[in-house]
């Protein structure tokens, strides 16, 4: 038995909902399916963007990069960091920095007997990089080393394809040294990598940093790549480093400054998700509205009786809202459970689209897309469904409000 | 002052429109407590309209209705609902029970609105149900009952909260003569035992004959007002 009148209203709402099983099921399913679609879309899109950003950060610049302030405008190797050791001692004091590496980068030309093309040569320490960019995880062919004499090269898979070279093949790399003298060196391909970072896969070549240093006569380093434990702390760490480094010749960039298009894509995806959510919200509102309107209109007489025997109009409103919420929230719960489970699955195992691997890699994305799960997906959709339900009841309630009890009782359905 | 005072009540439907029709023309009526009154008259004479206005289910175009010293024509929708809840019991021609509630829940509905405890509700429901011989159907839903049984449930709902006034609009219209007779006997008993004022409308001469006061309406006016 019910304890008070509120419970009686709730019971009446439940009974009404179950009296119209087909209709209840239809609208609940509509909401559940819309929510599943929305959750998957949000999670997958955000997962794709997250992978794209992570690929660029990890195998590219890092979350933050320090370099000579003229290097970007004039990519000449003479603009390098001469007192790298001093900066390293400062980096050691930053708790949010999880790793850093020194690199030397230079543009050059890579040639084989039949082909040649521009290349971005990057001198790296493979041991340090294994904990930083983790290039070893991206190897699709060969071994993660530069050979016994360190005259090896690890090249991007698209570059390897263009040059038609494989493991053990020799390539000639031509570039300028610090004095603008042209030099050439022969390197043996030891590994081919696929990072989904377009710059590395298409034109990237990794070689031993000490060999590159001796060839180019660069005493320092052209870039210090830094990874943070939380990428969103980029601006905070940049500001802290700027205060400590105090070198007018150096510039500190965050990944958002280096890849503005990535940041814009993230913002675009967020807007796209919001528009999609709004669209689904409107469709759901219309669906709920239709059901609530029909449900109210076919029971005008019943509401009239309730009002006649002393039920306040606001209690009738409550009853209508309870009914609508029971229908929509049951749809929400089913949708959230199924959608959440699917997101969890795709978060752990990913969605394998390896059939479209090449197309995805063009955009810097992995073909195995891992979904993101955020609590805000569920809270925002809950609020949307709740507001949609309330909004959908406004017109039916106003329709009922226009009638006095006797008009409602005399209503012919 | 009388228990119920109706002064200059007029009701015009669709006022100012082409379809305008006058249902009641300047009705004046005084009714004392514990009266057992029938309002009769031909179709369209204004019987139901008058009952609806007395019960605050419809508004009058002009005039006042004072029940137990409260002019209900001045009350807003909320207070009118509260007033009906506390003072008036309704019995409709078509029973008008709430289909999702059991017989017991239907009977105790107004009592729940009034804040009676479950214990009080249970005791009163049983008392009224026994009186109206529906205590065997308390856990059934209205659509499992016959017309006569449903109308007795409607009467039980109307009297359960002990209202001062019961308004019944053609309560026997959908009943056979035996059930109609039984219902009238029950209402007479309630009038005597519960000391509740009862006003009902009817076409049926047999039912009309049971009332102690008879008011006849014709073309929206009181044609005859007779105490037997």
XYZ file of C-alpha atoms in Angstrom:
641
model
C 0.000 0.000 0.000
C 1.112 3.568 -0.634
C 2.201 5.699 2.301
C 1.070 9.068 1.041
C -0.588 10.739 -1.896
C 2.725 11.229 -3.742
C 3.291 7.508 -3.756
C -0.259 7.008 -4.977
C 0.403 9.378 -7.885
C 3.610 7.517 -8.664
C 1.750 4.219 -8.552
C -0.962 5.613 -10.832
C 1.717 6.862 -13.237
C 3.349 3.413 -13.314
C 0.010 1.696 -13.896
C -0.833 4.070 -16.743
C 2.562 3.447 -18.317
C 2.131 -0.329 -18.131
C -1.440 -0.076 -19.414
C 0.026 1.200 -22.711
C 2.857 -1.291 -23.057
C 3.383 -0.952 -26.806
C 3.593 2.815 -26.725
C 5.845 2.804 -23.670
C 8.165 0.283 -25.291
C 8.296 2.270 -28.524
C 9.271 5.578 -26.936
C 11.664 3.929 -24.468
C 13.347 2.119 -27.353
C 13.542 5.338 -29.345
C 15.324 7.055 -26.473
C 17.537 4.050 -25.748
C 18.639 3.711 -29.390
C 19.220 7.461 -29.740
C 21.288 7.460 -26.568
C 23.335 4.426 -27.638
C 24.064 6.166 -30.952
C 24.953 9.396 -29.220
C 27.271 7.737 -26.691
C 29.058 5.693 -29.356
C 29.409 8.743 -31.598
C 30.754 10.940 -28.803
C 33.109 8.280 -27.453
C 34.461 7.217 -30.849
C 34.937 10.741 -32.164
C 36.677 11.832 -29.022
C 38.737 8.625 -29.041
C 39.822 9.300 -32.639
C 40.808 12.865 -31.807
C 42.610 11.718 -28.690
C 44.618 9.125 -30.691
C 45.455 11.729 -33.323
C 46.686 14.144 -30.670
C 48.578 11.430 -28.805
C 50.307 10.267 -32.005
C 51.405 13.794 -32.789
C 52.574 14.461 -29.256
C 54.331 11.173 -28.661
C 56.162 10.645 -31.904
C 56.417 14.297 -32.859
C 57.229 17.299 -30.778
C 56.159 16.089 -27.338
C 53.718 18.021 -25.161
C 56.221 20.870 -24.989
C 59.248 21.548 -27.144
C 62.197 23.886 -26.513
C 64.193 25.141 -29.493
C 66.048 28.161 -30.832
C 63.541 30.909 -31.420
C 64.724 31.489 -35.026
C 64.573 27.840 -36.044
C 60.917 27.793 -37.051
C 61.231 30.758 -39.380
C 64.606 29.689 -40.745
C 65.163 25.931 -40.296
C 68.939 26.177 -40.314
C 70.861 23.829 -38.087
C 73.024 26.696 -36.860
C 70.062 27.766 -34.707
C 70.535 25.231 -31.967
C 70.525 25.062 -28.177
C 74.098 25.356 -27.020
C 73.629 25.024 -23.258
C 71.357 22.006 -23.222
C 72.799 20.723 -19.938
C 71.674 23.854 -18.106
C 68.120 23.366 -19.362
C 68.153 19.676 -18.418
C 68.930 20.604 -14.821
C 65.854 22.886 -14.844
C 63.652 20.155 -16.385
C 64.655 17.810 -13.568
C 62.939 20.172 -11.093
C 59.535 20.021 -12.822
C 57.345 17.340 -11.257
C 54.808 17.279 -14.107
C 57.469 16.292 -16.679
C 57.416 12.546 -17.204
C 60.266 12.370 -19.764
C 62.401 14.471 -22.092
C 64.891 13.792 -24.914
C 67.424 15.827 -26.894
C 67.241 15.650 -30.690
C 68.964 17.125 -33.693
C 66.746 17.735 -36.695
C 67.829 18.656 -40.184
C 66.206 18.714 -43.608
C 67.920 16.735 -46.318
C 67.595 14.575 -49.392
C 67.346 10.816 -49.351
C 68.351 8.864 -52.452
C 68.555 5.350 -53.750
C 69.775 4.229 -57.113
C 66.436 5.020 -58.695
C 64.623 7.534 -56.473
C 65.244 10.550 -54.311
C 63.108 12.838 -52.226
C 63.181 15.326 -49.341
C 63.575 13.894 -45.886
C 63.377 15.099 -42.282
C 66.407 13.663 -40.582
C 66.141 13.310 -36.851
C 69.143 12.391 -34.748
C 67.939 10.476 -31.716
C 69.177 8.359 -28.817
C 67.194 5.128 -29.219
C 67.658 4.153 -25.576
C 66.136 7.399 -24.314
C 63.507 7.434 -27.063
C 62.325 3.960 -26.023
C 60.916 5.545 -22.844
C 59.810 8.760 -24.509
C 58.346 8.377 -27.985
C 58.414 4.548 -27.760
C 59.312 4.195 -31.450
C 59.983 0.501 -30.811
C 56.206 -0.016 -30.601
C 55.678 1.340 -34.107
C 58.135 -0.948 -35.927
C 56.439 -2.940 -38.673
C 59.623 -4.372 -40.134
C 63.224 -4.773 -38.915
C 64.803 -4.182 -35.517
C 64.952 -1.261 -33.133
C 68.632 -0.364 -33.494
C 71.046 1.463 -35.748
C 73.277 -1.555 -36.371
C 76.696 -2.424 -34.936
C 78.453 0.706 -36.253
C 75.461 2.970 -35.661
C 75.213 3.672 -39.389
C 71.623 2.515 -39.513
C 68.407 4.355 -40.277
C 64.816 3.833 -39.203
C 62.464 5.234 -41.825
C 58.734 5.867 -42.172
C 56.734 3.209 -44.025
C 55.416 5.590 -46.683
C 58.943 6.820 -47.384
C 60.167 3.221 -47.616
C 57.363 2.466 -50.049
C 58.191 5.469 -52.224
C 61.908 4.678 -52.303
C 61.173 0.972 -52.698
C 63.675 0.086 -49.993
C 63.493 -2.602 -47.348
C 65.546 -3.804 -44.417
C 69.298 -3.958 -45.119
C 69.120 -1.650 -48.143
C 71.408 1.346 -48.304
C 70.243 4.924 -48.757
C 72.260 8.083 -49.275
C 71.324 11.044 -47.129
C 72.508 14.466 -48.233
C 72.240 17.591 -46.035
C 74.054 20.711 -44.920
C 76.272 20.993 -41.890
C 76.430 23.875 -39.448
C 78.667 25.814 -41.872
C 76.251 25.262 -44.772
C 78.633 22.790 -46.405
C 76.858 19.899 -48.176
C 77.614 16.445 -46.863
C 76.445 12.968 -47.663
C 76.400 9.742 -45.749
C 75.308 6.211 -46.512
C 72.922 4.551 -44.034
C 71.545 1.026 -43.954
C 67.811 0.682 -43.269
C 67.430 -1.239 -40.006
C 63.704 -0.763 -39.419
C 60.524 0.615 -40.966
C 57.993 2.323 -38.681
C 54.347 3.181 -38.961
C 53.415 5.809 -36.383
C 50.340 7.375 -38.030
C 52.206 10.659 -37.624
C 52.167 11.869 -41.212
C 55.476 13.765 -40.906
C 57.357 10.675 -39.747
C 55.635 8.062 -41.905
C 55.987 10.121 -45.091
C 59.358 11.860 -44.778
C 60.896 10.796 -41.463
C 64.306 9.242 -40.970
C 65.792 8.483 -37.567
C 69.528 8.109 -37.180
C 72.010 8.042 -34.321
C 72.285 11.476 -32.675
C 76.038 11.230 -32.140
C 76.662 10.313 -35.764
C 74.510 13.215 -36.928
C 76.260 15.542 -34.480
C 79.672 14.591 -35.798
C 78.533 14.906 -39.425
C 76.893 18.295 -39.020
C 79.331 19.644 -36.421
C 76.439 20.774 -34.217
C 77.677 21.063 -30.664
C 74.331 21.386 -28.956
C 70.890 20.117 -29.856
C 68.142 21.531 -32.070
C 65.208 20.527 -29.898
C 64.326 19.277 -26.454
C 61.104 17.293 -26.553
C 59.184 17.067 -23.281
C 56.284 14.792 -22.321
C 54.002 15.689 -19.425
C 52.064 13.325 -17.203
C 48.975 15.432 -17.966
C 48.870 17.033 -21.397
C 46.388 19.630 -20.232
C 49.044 21.058 -17.894
C 51.011 22.209 -20.963
C 50.463 25.926 -20.515
C 51.173 25.831 -16.784
C 54.518 24.008 -17.312
C 55.431 26.282 -20.223
C 54.953 29.350 -18.008
C 56.999 27.777 -15.234
C 59.843 26.913 -17.649
C 59.817 30.398 -19.168
C 60.337 31.868 -15.705
C 63.236 29.517 -14.966
C 65.084 29.310 -18.280
C 65.455 33.066 -18.920
C 67.262 32.660 -22.258
C 66.194 35.154 -24.901
C 67.433 32.927 -27.708
C 65.124 30.072 -26.852
C 61.445 29.554 -27.467
C 59.081 27.183 -25.672
C 56.044 25.879 -27.556
C 53.147 23.718 -26.421
C 51.658 21.112 -28.761
C 48.593 23.346 -29.135
C 50.814 26.094 -30.543
C 52.694 23.697 -32.787
C 49.614 21.915 -34.104
C 46.839 24.521 -34.084
C 44.862 22.433 -36.555
C 44.723 19.604 -34.001
C 43.362 21.937 -31.400
C 40.858 23.318 -33.911
C 39.833 19.780 -34.864
C 39.205 19.005 -31.198
C 37.056 22.137 -30.893
C 35.273 21.250 -34.138
C 34.539 17.744 -32.914
C 33.211 19.136 -29.652
C 30.894 21.491 -31.551
C 29.878 18.677 -33.893
C 29.038 16.496 -30.892
C 27.025 19.302 -29.340
C 25.077 19.848 -32.578
C 24.447 16.102 -32.884
C 23.299 15.996 -29.257
C 20.992 18.946 -29.858
C 19.565 17.240 -32.943
C 18.912 14.015 -31.053
C 17.495 16.071 -28.173
C 15.007 17.772 -30.539
C 13.973 14.472 -32.156
C 13.536 12.888 -28.712
C 11.512 15.884 -27.529
C 9.178 15.579 -30.522
C 8.793 11.834 -29.940
C 8.050 12.256 -26.257
C 5.756 15.196 -27.019
C 3.669 13.072 -29.397
C 3.296 10.278 -26.890
C 2.525 12.561 -23.946
C 0.012 14.572 -25.976
C -1.868 11.451 -27.090
C -1.681 10.016 -23.576
C -3.098 13.228 -22.065
C -5.783 13.749 -24.707
C -7.131 10.229 -24.422
C -7.377 10.628 -20.643
C -8.805 14.140 -20.441
C -11.980 12.683 -18.917
C -10.017 10.839 -16.245
C -8.097 14.001 -15.321
C -11.434 15.839 -15.242
C -12.774 13.326 -12.711
C -9.670 13.698 -10.579
C -9.993 17.476 -10.607
C -13.732 17.278 -9.894
C -13.235 15.230 -6.740
C -10.613 17.619 -5.414
C -7.247 16.962 -7.054
C -5.328 20.185 -7.591
C -4.216 20.907 -11.145
C -0.584 20.940 -10.047
C -0.998 17.345 -8.859
C -2.351 16.392 -12.282
C 0.749 18.060 -13.759
C 2.876 16.006 -11.389
C 1.130 12.814 -12.522
C 1.741 13.649 -16.203
C 5.404 14.439 -15.537
C 5.874 11.246 -13.487
C 4.431 9.208 -16.346
C 6.607 10.904 -18.933
C 9.711 10.536 -16.793
C 9.059 6.842 -16.143
C 8.899 6.235 -19.908
C 11.915 8.353 -20.827
C 14.098 7.413 -17.891
C 13.555 3.698 -18.502
C 14.753 4.379 -22.057
C 17.685 6.369 -20.681
C 18.704 3.590 -18.275
C 18.581 0.914 -21.002
C 20.456 3.211 -23.420
C 23.066 4.173 -20.836
C 23.703 0.531 -19.858
C 23.982 -0.760 -23.458
C 25.769 2.349 -24.774
C 28.099 2.417 -21.760
C 28.905 -1.293 -22.182
C 29.672 -0.822 -25.882
C 31.870 2.190 -25.091
C 33.675 0.183 -22.439
C 34.246 -2.636 -24.957
C 35.556 -0.234 -27.600
C 37.674 1.483 -24.959
C 39.385 -1.798 -24.064
C 39.509 -3.601 -27.422
C 38.967 -0.779 -29.888
C 37.010 -0.800 -33.117
C 39.116 -2.567 -35.716
C 38.891 -0.794 -39.063
C 42.176 -2.130 -40.421
C 40.528 -2.497 -43.832
C 40.695 1.307 -44.019
C 44.164 1.507 -42.456
C 45.765 3.545 -45.272
C 42.934 6.045 -45.365
C 43.109 6.534 -41.605
C 46.891 6.916 -41.607
C 46.616 9.760 -44.142
C 44.787 11.680 -41.420
C 47.191 10.537 -38.721
C 44.724 8.161 -37.128
C 45.038 4.561 -36.002
C 42.853 2.014 -37.753
C 41.985 0.476 -34.394
C 39.916 3.256 -32.841
C 39.671 3.211 -29.073
C 36.665 4.965 -27.633
C 36.871 7.480 -24.825
C 34.505 7.155 -21.837
C 33.672 10.244 -19.851
C 31.145 10.713 -17.075
C 29.971 13.917 -18.768
C 28.555 11.876 -21.699
C 26.086 10.307 -19.285
C 25.337 13.383 -17.206
C 24.792 15.650 -20.219
C 22.519 13.091 -21.916
C 20.621 12.585 -18.645
C 20.043 16.334 -18.364
C 19.024 16.465 -22.057
C 16.486 13.636 -21.683
C 15.164 15.169 -18.470
C 14.731 18.619 -20.036
C 13.281 17.083 -23.226
C 10.714 15.247 -21.088
C 9.707 18.386 -19.227
C 9.603 20.408 -22.457
C 7.453 17.751 -24.136
C 4.832 17.956 -21.391
C 4.316 21.739 -21.629
C 1.830 21.784 -24.530
C -0.214 18.752 -23.356
C -0.473 20.315 -19.894
C -1.505 23.676 -21.376
C -4.124 21.870 -23.478
C -5.547 20.318 -20.337
C -5.344 23.577 -18.388
C -7.682 25.304 -20.860
C -10.555 23.016 -19.808
C -12.503 23.184 -16.556
C -13.286 19.868 -14.814
C -16.738 19.467 -16.327
C -15.477 20.166 -19.867
C -12.840 17.506 -19.309
C -15.382 15.005 -17.954
C -17.691 15.622 -20.905
C -14.792 15.239 -23.382
C -15.542 12.594 -25.997
C -12.457 10.525 -26.765
C -27.991 32.083 6.503
C -28.962 28.916 4.675
C -26.438 26.156 4.061
C -26.587 26.797 0.309
C -27.601 30.149 -1.182
C -27.846 30.605 -4.945
C -28.462 34.187 -5.977
C -29.112 35.446 -9.505
C -27.132 32.667 -11.141
C -27.031 32.903 -14.893
C -25.117 30.707 -17.331
C -24.629 31.584 -20.959
C -22.618 29.219 -23.124
C -20.495 30.645 -25.976
C -21.360 34.193 -24.919
C -21.035 36.707 -27.740
C -20.740 33.984 -30.388
C -23.260 32.878 -32.978
C -23.833 29.670 -31.055
C -24.653 31.538 -27.805
C -27.229 29.728 -25.651
C -28.696 30.600 -22.268
C -28.731 27.582 -19.961
C -29.776 29.277 -16.739
C -31.660 32.571 -16.285
C -31.434 34.272 -12.878
C -31.747 31.255 -10.563
C -32.367 31.998 -6.877
C -32.439 29.098 -4.462
C -31.961 28.465 -0.735
C -31.193 25.000 0.591
C -30.842 23.933 4.209
C -28.581 21.253 5.651
C -29.672 17.600 5.513
C -32.160 18.242 2.701
C -32.795 15.484 0.131
C -33.586 17.321 -3.069
C -34.268 16.304 -6.634
C -33.858 18.664 -9.557
C -35.931 17.548 -12.514
C -37.074 18.942 -15.817
C -36.887 18.196 -19.507
C -33.615 17.805 -21.391
C -31.855 21.138 -21.818
C -33.694 22.707 -18.887
C -30.385 23.357 -17.086
C -30.379 20.605 -14.408
C -26.798 19.453 -14.975
C -25.545 23.014 -15.482
C -27.019 24.060 -12.137
C -25.470 21.064 -10.354
C -22.096 21.771 -11.999
C -22.192 25.396 -10.875
C -23.213 24.446 -7.322
C -20.311 21.985 -7.247
C -17.801 24.500 -8.608
C -17.129 22.295 -11.633
C -18.265 25.079 -13.949
C -18.407 28.833 -13.518
C -21.545 30.951 -13.706
C -21.781 33.900 -16.057
C -23.440 35.975 -13.348
C -24.590 35.551 -9.750
C -23.196 33.930 -6.620
C -23.211 30.486 -5.000
C -22.565 30.504 -1.262
C -21.995 27.162 0.385
C -21.508 27.043 4.138
C -20.884 30.820 4.090
C -18.199 30.646 1.372
C -18.929 32.284 -1.970
C -17.416 29.695 -4.286
C -17.720 31.943 -7.346
C -14.842 34.030 -5.933
C -12.458 31.093 -5.426
C -9.531 30.483 -7.775
C -8.948 27.097 -9.394
C -6.712 25.801 -6.597
C -8.966 26.841 -3.746
C -11.968 25.559 -5.618
C -10.296 22.136 -5.863
C -9.585 22.247 -2.136
C -13.164 23.339 -1.439
C -14.597 20.479 -3.467
C -12.249 18.052 -1.767
C -13.338 19.120 1.717
C -17.053 19.792 1.199
C -18.581 18.056 -1.807
C -19.006 14.478 -2.939
C -19.887 13.801 -6.566
C -21.797 10.933 -8.152
C -21.847 11.039 -11.938
C -24.161 9.415 -14.421
C -21.293 7.427 -15.965
C -19.788 6.391 -12.591
C -16.439 7.993 -13.518
C -14.208 5.808 -11.397
C -10.445 5.946 -11.867
C -9.640 2.857 -13.949
C -6.080 2.252 -12.682
C -7.131 2.181 -9.030
C -8.854 -0.681 -7.225
C -12.295 -0.221 -5.694
C -10.688 0.381 -2.289
C -8.237 2.939 -3.698
C -11.051 4.696 -5.547
C -13.125 4.950 -2.359
C -10.255 6.226 -0.224
C -8.809 8.569 -2.889
C -10.409 11.765 -1.517
C -9.581 10.721 2.047
C -5.937 10.359 1.001
C -6.081 13.845 -0.506
C -7.444 15.088 2.809
C -4.546 13.518 4.689
C -6.342 10.697 6.486
C -4.007 7.997 7.838
C -4.017 4.548 6.258
C -5.672 3.144 9.373
C -8.467 5.714 9.214
C -8.912 5.077 5.497
C -9.087 1.305 5.979
C -11.699 1.578 8.720
C -13.870 4.086 6.852
C -13.643 2.233 3.520
C -14.754 -0.968 5.185
C -17.613 0.794 6.965
C -18.914 2.440 3.780
C -18.312 -0.651 1.644
C -20.318 -2.821 4.039
C -23.088 -0.239 4.086
C -23.227 -0.248 0.275
C -22.617 -4.011 0.023
C -19.457 -3.745 -2.043
C -17.009 -5.084 0.583
C -16.412 -8.208 -1.530
C -15.054 -6.210 -4.450
C -12.571 -3.962 -2.678
C -9.513 -5.353 -4.438
C -11.088 -5.494 -7.877
C -10.626 -2.930 -10.602
C -13.703 -0.950 -11.780
C -13.813 -2.575 -15.214
C -14.440 -5.943 -13.527
C -17.689 -4.686 -11.953
C -21.239 -4.343 -13.284
C -22.825 -0.913 -13.819
C -24.801 -1.128 -10.576
C -21.708 -2.154 -8.616
C -19.659 0.655 -10.158
C -22.318 3.213 -9.247
C -22.320 1.968 -5.647
C -18.519 2.387 -5.605
C -19.017 5.928 -6.933
C -21.485 6.619 -4.086
C -19.027 5.115 -1.595
C -16.286 7.401 -2.934
C -18.609 10.388 -2.621
C -19.579 9.698 0.997
C -16.341 8.195 2.376
C -14.755 11.516 3.270
C -17.984 12.703 4.972
C -18.687 15.720 2.774
C -21.346 18.268 3.715
C -23.002 18.010 0.318
C -23.401 15.241 -2.249
C -24.258 16.182 -5.799
C -25.491 13.382 -8.038
C -26.153 14.056 -11.725
C -28.695 11.491 -12.945
C -27.137 8.722 -10.852
C -29.687 6.112 -11.895
C -29.745 6.886 -15.618
C -27.531 3.934 -16.541
C -29.056 1.484 -14.050
C -31.941 -0.926 -14.344
C -34.978 -0.270 -12.143
C -33.918 -2.704 -9.415
C -30.433 -1.197 -9.115
C -31.881 2.313 -9.364
C -34.242 1.517 -6.512
C -31.427 0.105 -4.388
C -29.241 3.107 -5.052
C -31.970 5.550 -4.050
C -32.618 3.580 -0.875
C -28.907 3.787 -0.037
C -28.783 7.514 -0.690
C -31.832 8.083 1.504
C -30.173 6.094 4.274
C -26.947 8.075 3.916
C -28.943 11.287 4.086
C -30.512 10.174 7.339
C -27.571 8.351 8.942
C -24.683 10.571 7.825
C -26.781 13.759 7.910
C -25.431 14.780 4.520
C -27.282 17.141 2.191
C -28.033 15.422 -1.111
C -29.024 17.101 -4.340
C -29.576 14.959 -7.388
C -31.010 15.403 -10.822
C -33.259 12.899 -12.543
C -35.824 12.288 -15.253
C -37.194 9.161 -13.634
C -40.597 9.711 -11.892
C -39.938 6.811 -9.502
C -36.642 8.370 -8.409
C -38.152 11.861 -8.269
C -40.847 10.540 -5.978
C -38.234 9.570 -3.340
C -37.029 13.130 -2.767
C -38.384 15.274 0.073
C -38.075 18.441 -1.962
C -38.568 18.689 -5.684
C -37.302 21.526 -7.856
C -38.439 21.562 -11.474
C -36.465 23.539 -14.049
C -37.833 24.634 -17.364
C -35.963 26.725 -19.963
C -33.354 27.740 -17.423
C -35.799 28.951 -14.792
C -37.271 27.390 -11.631
C -40.717 26.292 -12.723
C -41.694 24.651 -9.474
C -40.159 24.251 -5.980
C -42.183 21.936 -3.783
C -41.559 20.409 -0.357
C -43.352 17.136 0.269
